Short mmCIF file of C-alpha atoms in Angstrom, two decimals:
data_model
loop_
_atom_site.label_atom_id
_atom_site.label_comp_id
_atom_site.label_asym_id
_atom_site.label_seq_id
_atom_site.Cartn_x
_atom_site.Cartn_y
_atom_site.Cartn_z
CA MET A 234 91.53 86.05 67.36
CA ARG A 235 88.02 84.98 65.88
CA THR A 236 85.88 88.10 66.50
CA VAL A 237 82.20 88.42 65.92
CA LEU A 238 79.93 91.87 65.93
CA VAL A 239 76.49 90.87 66.65
CA THR A 240 73.30 93.32 65.46
CA GLY A 241 70.22 93.31 63.61
CA PRO A 242 67.19 94.89 64.19
CA GLY A 243 65.92 96.98 67.41
CA GLY A 244 64.09 93.92 69.83
CA ALA A 245 64.91 91.40 67.57
CA GLY A 246 66.76 89.55 69.91
CA ARG A 247 70.82 90.14 69.38
CA THR A 248 71.26 90.13 73.18
CA THR A 249 70.68 86.52 73.77
CA VAL A 250 72.48 85.32 69.83
CA ALA A 251 75.17 86.68 70.89
CA ALA A 252 75.28 85.54 74.29
CA ALA A 253 74.13 81.84 72.96
CA SER A 254 77.27 82.09 70.30
CA ALA A 255 79.59 83.07 72.79
CA LEU A 256 78.08 80.26 75.52
CA ALA A 257 78.43 78.07 72.12
CA ALA A 258 81.89 78.29 71.73
CA ALA A 259 82.87 77.88 74.97
CA ARG A 260 81.60 75.19 75.73
CA GLY A 261 83.46 74.14 72.69
CA GLY A 262 86.52 74.68 73.94
CA ARG A 263 88.04 78.26 73.54
CA ARG A 264 89.07 80.88 75.35
CA THR A 265 85.95 82.78 74.55
CA LEU A 266 84.91 86.40 76.41
CA LEU A 267 81.51 87.87 75.39
CA VAL A 268 81.40 91.93 75.79
CA THR A 269 77.55 93.75 75.71
CA THR A 270 76.22 96.53 77.14
CA ASP A 271 73.22 95.67 78.02
CA PRO A 272 72.37 92.48 81.06
CA VAL A 273 71.95 89.57 79.49
CA PRO A 274 68.93 86.88 80.87
CA GLY A 275 70.67 83.67 81.92
CA LEU A 276 74.25 85.22 82.87
CA PRO A 277 75.40 87.34 86.22
CA VAL A 278 75.65 90.55 85.83
CA PRO A 279 79.34 90.73 85.89
CA ALA A 280 80.95 93.22 88.83
CA GLY A 281 83.22 95.60 87.88
CA ALA A 282 85.18 96.71 85.12
CA ALA A 283 87.00 93.25 83.90
CA PRO A 284 85.95 89.72 82.69
CA ALA A 285 84.19 87.70 84.82
CA GLY A 286 83.95 83.83 84.63
CA THR A 287 80.55 82.44 83.80
CA ALA A 288 78.98 78.92 83.49
CA ASP A 289 81.30 76.77 81.23
CA GLY A 290 84.51 78.47 81.23
CA LEU A 291 82.82 82.05 79.28
CA HIS A 292 84.01 85.32 80.52
CA HIS A 293 81.60 88.07 80.50
CA VAL A 294 82.37 91.77 80.70
CA ARG A 295 79.76 94.60 80.06
CA THR A 296 80.65 97.98 79.51
CA ASP A 297 79.79 101.05 82.12
CA SER A 298 79.64 104.24 79.73
CA ALA A 299 78.93 106.86 83.33
CA ALA A 300 81.71 104.80 85.25
CA HIS A 301 84.64 105.15 82.08
CA PHE A 302 83.04 108.71 80.64
CA ARG A 303 83.78 109.79 84.68
CA ASP A 304 87.13 108.42 84.69
CA GLU A 305 87.59 109.94 81.36
CA LEU A 306 87.02 113.78 82.42
CA VAL A 307 88.93 113.35 85.58
CA ALA A 308 91.62 112.24 84.20
CA LEU A 309 91.41 115.12 81.33
CA GLN A 310 91.28 117.71 84.14
CA GLU A 311 94.46 116.78 86.11
CA ARG A 312 96.42 117.42 82.42
CA ALA A 313 95.10 120.19 81.47
CA SER A 314 95.15 121.58 85.03
CA GLY A 315 97.32 124.00 84.91
CA VAL A 316 95.35 126.13 81.39
CA LEU A 317 92.13 125.57 83.83
CA ASP A 318 93.78 126.96 86.74
CA LEU A 319 94.68 129.63 84.46
CA LEU A 320 91.62 130.35 83.34
CA GLY A 321 90.05 130.72 86.94
CA ALA A 322 88.05 127.45 85.78
CA ASN A 323 86.20 125.09 88.59
CA ARG A 324 86.82 121.78 88.65
CA MET A 325 84.03 119.24 89.20
CA ASP A 326 84.54 116.11 91.13
CA ALA A 327 83.11 112.67 89.82
CA GLU A 328 80.82 112.49 92.13
CA GLU A 329 78.74 115.10 89.54
CA LEU A 330 79.79 113.90 86.94
CA THR A 331 76.21 113.04 84.36
CA GLU A 332 77.58 111.23 80.82
CA LEU A 333 76.21 113.20 77.76
CA PRO A 334 75.00 111.74 74.51
CA GLY A 335 78.01 109.83 72.82
CA SER A 336 79.87 108.12 75.64
CA ARG A 337 78.27 104.51 75.57
CA GLN A 338 79.76 104.56 72.08
CA LEU A 339 82.77 105.75 73.31
CA ALA A 340 82.74 102.88 76.65
CA LEU A 341 82.35 100.20 73.94
CA LEU A 342 85.31 101.32 71.87
CA HIS A 343 87.30 101.59 74.99
CA THR A 344 86.44 97.59 75.45
CA LEU A 345 87.47 96.82 72.56
CA HIS A 346 90.77 98.92 72.56
CA ARG A 347 91.59 96.49 75.98
CA ALA A 348 89.88 93.30 74.08
CA ALA A 349 92.21 94.24 70.97
CA ALA A 350 96.17 94.79 73.27
CA GLY A 351 95.40 92.18 75.82
CA ASP A 352 95.09 93.83 79.07
CA TRP A 353 93.05 90.92 80.73
CA SER A 354 95.45 87.77 82.12
CA THR A 355 94.06 86.15 79.53
CA ARG A 356 93.95 85.39 76.19
CA TYR A 357 91.41 84.70 74.33
CA ASP A 358 90.23 82.67 71.17
CA VAL A 359 86.92 83.82 70.49
CA LEU A 360 85.64 87.52 71.01
CA VAL A 361 81.87 87.92 70.72
CA VAL A 362 80.51 91.47 70.22
CA ASP A 363 76.58 92.19 71.78
CA LEU A 364 76.68 95.53 69.38
CA PRO A 365 73.63 98.49 69.72
CA PRO A 366 70.58 98.54 67.49
CA LEU A 367 71.06 98.09 63.19
CA ALA A 368 71.06 101.65 62.74
CA ASP A 369 73.57 102.35 65.61
CA ALA A 370 75.80 99.04 65.39
CA LEU A 371 77.24 100.79 61.73
CA ASP A 372 77.77 104.40 63.37
CA VAL A 373 80.05 102.86 65.68
CA LEU A 374 82.56 100.95 63.45
CA ALA A 375 82.65 104.02 61.39
CA LEU A 376 83.67 106.13 64.54
CA PRO A 377 86.93 105.20 65.11
CA GLY A 378 88.16 105.90 61.29
CA ARG A 379 86.34 109.48 61.96
CA LEU A 380 87.59 110.52 64.67
CA ARG A 381 92.02 109.72 63.89
CA ARG A 382 91.31 112.02 60.72
CA TYR A 383 89.51 114.80 63.22
CA LEU A 384 92.29 113.87 65.16
CA ARG A 385 94.88 114.56 61.96
CA ARG A 386 93.59 117.87 61.35
CA LEU A 387 92.94 119.38 64.67
CA LEU A 388 96.37 118.99 65.40
CA PRO A 389 99.11 117.32 62.47
CA PRO A 390 101.73 114.22 64.67
CA GLU A 391 104.36 116.13 62.41
CA ARG A 392 104.04 119.34 64.47
CA GLN A 393 104.77 118.26 67.76
CA ALA A 394 108.00 118.14 66.35
CA ALA A 395 108.38 122.40 66.66
CA ARG A 396 108.15 122.36 69.86
CA ALA A 397 111.24 124.48 70.26
CA LEU A 398 109.68 127.01 68.33
CA ARG A 399 106.62 126.79 69.85
CA PRO A 400 107.57 130.27 71.88
CA MET A 401 108.23 131.61 68.98
CA LEU A 402 105.08 130.74 66.89
CA ALA A 403 103.24 132.58 69.05
CA GLN A 404 104.35 135.17 69.86
CA ILE A 405 103.69 135.87 65.69
CA ALA A 406 100.54 134.24 65.84
CA GLY A 407 99.20 136.30 68.53
CA VAL A 408 97.83 133.28 70.49
CA PRO A 409 99.23 130.81 72.39
CA MET A 410 100.25 127.43 70.91
CA PRO A 411 98.96 123.74 72.06
CA ALA A 412 100.68 122.82 75.25
CA GLN A 413 102.54 119.40 75.27
CA TRP A 414 100.14 117.22 76.94
CA LEU A 415 97.37 117.69 74.29
CA TYR A 416 99.68 116.43 71.36
CA GLU A 417 100.35 113.41 73.70
CA ALA A 418 96.47 113.02 74.67
CA ALA A 419 96.21 112.95 70.80
CA ALA A 420 98.48 110.05 70.52
CA ARG A 421 97.66 108.07 72.51
CA LYS A 422 93.67 108.05 72.00
CA ASP A 423 94.77 108.53 68.81
CA ALA A 424 97.14 104.52 68.93
CA GLU A 425 94.03 103.17 70.60
CA LEU A 426 91.94 104.07 67.87
CA ALA A 427 93.79 102.62 65.68
CA ALA A 428 93.70 99.05 67.39
CA VAL A 429 90.09 98.80 67.75
CA GLU A 430 90.64 99.64 63.65
CA GLY A 431 92.87 96.81 63.19
CA LEU A 432 89.99 95.01 65.24
CA LEU A 433 87.40 95.18 62.72
CA GLY A 434 89.56 95.38 59.69
CA ASP A 435 91.18 91.80 60.56
CA ARG A 436 90.31 88.83 58.12
CA ALA A 437 89.13 87.12 61.67
CA THR A 438 86.32 89.42 62.04
CA THR A 439 82.66 89.49 60.86
CA VAL A 440 79.66 90.72 61.21
CA ARG A 441 76.39 88.52 62.65
CA LEU A 442 72.80 90.07 61.71
CA VAL A 443 70.12 88.69 63.61
CA ALA A 444 66.39 89.70 62.65
CA GLU A 445 63.01 88.14 62.74
CA PRO A 446 61.98 87.58 59.84
CA GLY A 447 59.53 89.64 58.18
CA PRO A 448 58.74 92.84 55.93
CA ALA A 449 60.32 95.26 58.77
CA ALA A 450 63.63 93.01 59.10
CA ARG A 451 63.64 92.89 54.96
CA ASP A 452 63.98 96.58 55.01
CA ALA A 453 66.60 97.41 57.49
CA LEU A 454 68.71 94.63 56.31
CA GLY A 455 68.83 95.52 53.09
CA SER A 456 70.23 98.86 53.76
CA ALA A 457 72.21 97.60 56.27
CA ARG A 458 74.53 95.57 53.76
CA THR A 459 75.23 98.66 51.47
CA GLY A 460 76.22 100.96 54.90
CA LEU A 461 78.94 97.40 55.51
CA ALA A 462 79.83 96.93 52.11
CA LEU A 463 80.74 100.66 52.30
CA TYR A 464 82.76 99.69 56.06
CA GLY A 465 84.63 97.12 54.53
CA LEU A 466 82.68 94.44 57.13
CA ARG A 467 81.71 91.36 55.68
CA VAL A 468 78.66 89.86 57.10
CA ASP A 469 79.24 85.36 58.40
CA THR A 470 75.99 84.50 58.21
CA LEU A 471 72.21 86.06 59.19
CA VAL A 472 70.62 84.37 62.29
CA ALA A 473 67.34 83.76 61.19
CA ASN A 474 65.69 84.65 64.93
CA ARG A 475 62.80 83.12 67.16
CA LEU A 476 60.72 81.20 63.88
CA LEU A 477 57.53 79.79 64.94
CA PRO A 478 56.53 76.57 64.13
CA ARG A 479 55.52 75.16 60.96
CA HIS A 480 52.09 72.88 60.13
CA SER A 481 50.52 74.05 63.23
CA ALA A 482 47.16 73.04 63.35
CA ASP A 483 46.13 76.11 64.40
CA PRO A 484 45.26 78.49 61.43
CA TRP A 485 45.98 81.76 62.94
CA PHE A 486 49.52 79.87 63.60
CA ALA A 487 50.87 79.01 60.02
CA GLY A 488 50.01 82.39 58.62
CA LEU A 489 52.96 83.86 60.41
CA ALA A 490 54.87 80.92 60.10
CA ALA A 491 53.89 81.03 56.21
CA ARG A 492 55.12 84.41 56.22
CA GLN A 493 58.17 84.19 57.92
CA ASP A 494 59.41 81.30 55.87
CA THR A 495 57.88 83.46 52.41
CA CYS A 496 60.89 86.12 53.90
CA LEU A 497 63.43 83.41 54.54
CA ASP A 498 62.82 82.86 50.71
CA GLY A 499 63.65 85.91 49.99
CA TRP A 500 67.13 85.97 52.46
CA ARG A 501 68.21 82.32 50.64
CA GLN A 502 68.38 84.06 47.86
CA ALA A 503 70.98 86.63 49.17
CA ALA A 504 74.39 85.58 49.00
CA THR A 505 74.38 85.53 52.83
CA PRO A 506 74.66 82.38 55.11
CA VAL A 507 71.21 81.74 57.11
CA THR A 508 71.03 80.61 60.67
CA GLU A 509 67.98 79.18 61.18
CA VAL A 510 67.32 79.53 65.50
CA PRO A 511 63.86 78.40 66.38
CA HIS A 512 60.87 80.39 69.19
CA LEU A 513 61.35 78.30 72.77
CA GLY A 514 57.64 79.75 72.95
CA ARG A 515 59.09 81.82 76.09
CA ASP A 516 61.96 84.50 76.92
CA PRO A 517 65.41 82.76 77.42
CA ARG A 518 66.30 83.34 80.98
CA THR A 519 69.05 80.22 82.00
CA PRO A 520 72.26 78.86 81.04
CA GLU A 521 70.35 76.09 79.45
CA ASP A 522 67.39 78.30 77.53
CA LEU A 523 71.05 79.78 75.70
CA GLY A 524 72.32 76.53 75.02
CA LEU A 525 68.94 75.59 72.75
CA LEU A 526 68.86 78.39 71.37
CA GLY A 527 73.33 78.51 70.67
CA ALA A 528 73.81 75.06 69.07
CA ASP A 529 73.73 76.00 65.60
CA CYS A 530 75.45 79.80 66.09
CA ALA A 531 78.63 79.13 67.21
CA PRO A 532 81.40 81.41 65.55
CA ASP A 533 83.81 78.59 63.37
CA GLU A 534 87.30 78.92 63.47
CA ARG A 535 88.02 80.58 60.90
CA ALA A 536 86.00 83.14 59.06
CA PRO A 537 84.19 82.60 55.93
CA GLY A 538 84.02 84.68 52.97
CA PRO A 539 87.25 85.54 50.27
CA ALA A 540 90.59 86.43 51.47
CA GLU A 541 90.69 89.26 49.44
CA ASP A 542 90.45 93.00 50.07
CA PRO A 543 86.64 93.56 49.33
CA TRP A 544 88.25 96.50 47.25
CA TRP A 545 90.45 96.50 44.69
CA THR A 546 92.29 98.10 41.28
CA GLU A 547 92.11 96.74 38.09
CA ASP A 548 94.42 98.13 35.88
CA ASN A 549 93.10 98.36 32.18
CA ARG A 550 96.40 100.53 30.70
CA GLY A 551 97.66 99.45 27.50
CA GLU A 552 94.02 97.74 26.64
CA PRO A 553 91.76 98.34 23.94
CA GLY A 554 89.22 101.39 25.11
CA ASP A 555 90.75 101.81 28.30
CA ASP A 556 93.56 104.38 27.31
CA GLY A 557 95.26 104.21 30.77
CA VAL A 558 92.49 103.77 32.73
CA LEU A 559 92.92 102.38 35.79
CA THR A 560 89.67 101.11 37.97
CA TRP A 561 88.73 101.13 41.80
CA CYS A 562 86.27 98.75 42.55
CA LEU A 563 84.31 98.61 45.48
CA PRO A 564 81.29 95.79 46.10
CA LEU A 565 78.41 97.82 47.46
CA PRO A 566 75.09 95.29 47.04
CA GLY A 567 71.71 96.78 47.66
CA ALA A 568 73.07 100.42 46.51
CA ALA A 569 70.48 102.12 44.04
CA LYS A 570 72.41 104.78 41.72
CA GLU A 571 70.57 107.94 42.53
CA ASP A 572 71.93 107.30 46.20
CA LEU A 573 75.88 107.12 45.69
CA ARG A 574 78.01 110.91 45.30
CA LEU A 575 81.55 111.44 45.23
CA VAL A 576 83.35 114.27 45.81
CA ARG A 577 87.75 114.12 45.29
CA ARG A 578 89.03 116.61 47.64
CA GLY A 579 93.28 115.85 47.83
CA ASP A 580 94.50 112.55 48.43
CA GLU A 581 90.98 111.10 49.34
CA LEU A 582 87.64 110.39 48.10
CA LEU A 583 84.28 110.54 49.92
CA LEU A 584 81.85 107.94 49.53
CA THR A 585 77.91 108.87 50.65
CA ALA A 586 75.64 105.39 49.78
CA GLY A 587 72.75 106.67 51.18
CA GLU A 588 72.65 107.07 54.56
CA PHE A 589 76.40 106.43 55.28
CA HIS A 590 79.07 107.92 54.50
CA ARG A 591 83.00 107.29 54.14
CA VAL A 592 86.17 109.07 52.83
CA VAL A 593 89.02 107.18 51.67
CA ARG A 594 92.48 108.20 51.67
CA LEU A 595 93.79 106.81 48.41
CA GLU A 596 96.11 104.32 47.07
CA SER A 597 99.36 105.69 45.84
CA ALA A 598 98.80 105.39 42.01
CA LEU A 599 95.60 106.76 42.12
CA ARG A 600 96.75 109.74 43.99
CA ARG A 601 98.50 111.20 40.54
CA CYS A 602 95.60 110.33 39.21
CA THR A 603 92.08 112.36 38.15
CA VAL A 604 88.50 111.05 38.45
CA ALA A 605 87.78 110.34 34.87
CA GLY A 606 83.94 108.90 35.89
CA ALA A 607 81.96 106.24 37.77
CA ALA A 608 79.56 103.32 37.29
CA LEU A 609 77.54 101.04 39.27
CA THR A 610 77.00 98.24 37.64
CA ASP A 611 76.32 94.15 38.83
CA GLY A 612 76.19 95.98 42.65
CA VAL A 613 79.56 97.02 42.11
CA LEU A 614 80.72 101.00 41.91
CA ARG A 615 83.33 101.26 39.64
CA VAL A 616 85.72 104.67 39.37
CA ARG A 617 87.54 105.36 36.90
CA PHE A 618 91.17 107.03 37.25
CA VAL A 619 93.08 108.61 34.18
CA PRO A 620 96.86 109.57 35.08
CA ASP A 621 97.81 113.01 35.65
CA PRO A 622 100.62 114.20 33.06
CA ALA A 623 101.92 116.10 35.48
CA LEU A 624 101.92 113.33 38.41
CA TRP A 625 102.81 109.88 36.73
CA PRO A 626 106.48 109.48 35.77
CA ARG A 627 107.16 109.59 31.62
CA THR A 628 107.77 105.93 30.38
CA PRO A 629 110.68 106.69 27.24
#
């Protein structure tokens, strides 16, 4: 399934471009699902949690974070009924529950899981997802990996095998052991998050950035390039939205268009392709308006760009001057040396690039090495590893 994740600075028109891209794909004959968190101008609001058909064969589903939060918490109360009764807790009814911060992100991940798992009757060729504004979108894209890491640390799966020992362990420790339902709930959530991680890491998944040319968008996109690279995500195109007509007779409009052109020139010099979308002179309100905007935005059949893993390892052992060094390489366009931080902790490498953070589990070969240094050269972070004699097998 071809997946396009659409985001951009707030107010740049990302929801409209996402809908236009999905509608163009559907009109091209591909079974297309559009996932949004906000209403889409020109499309009817879908009812319920299942996709609803719209014009031209497009299917549309809108996440309902409030309903998802209520359902999850009510189900949790049911699973923990024994513990809650023991504590004398008063259960809450669904009607009195109001969603908490973070529920919108979790509801979106749940919808992505359903799309990845094929929970609905239709198998889709194209999935277009309207993500939150850029800063929040990067947090959402990083969330599945972070939550899975927390679950593995707090409830290690291997401890489920010790069910027969729990009564004895409880007596030794003096505290009750976690109930089986808790491990089962963690396993279900881990499987759901793993499916979303698989969708985000798939070769057919790309990010589509939407921005209105200008200084604010230029700065926001520069930072986003670093974050997307750190999370291993590729950009298929940068949609320059709401472009003003060139060669206007009005000096004021001509000046605005000239400033947009100056920004566009800078974007064209980068490696990311640029798709230009003109300003309609009005807010899009109908499927016909979306059709005008999406003429050049239909997702291609395959994800563009290199097919290889964006992270790679260079084996320099045996070459002059490298003394058996393995180099782990990660492209980080736009990163500044002073904003980078690396910490080795066991089998993991903790990476910080400005405001973005990621914990990466090292490959088996690198786990038997020690970090010898790191350098940022031409937008690529290179971390040097030296084999640990105590762990690396010796050759005769």
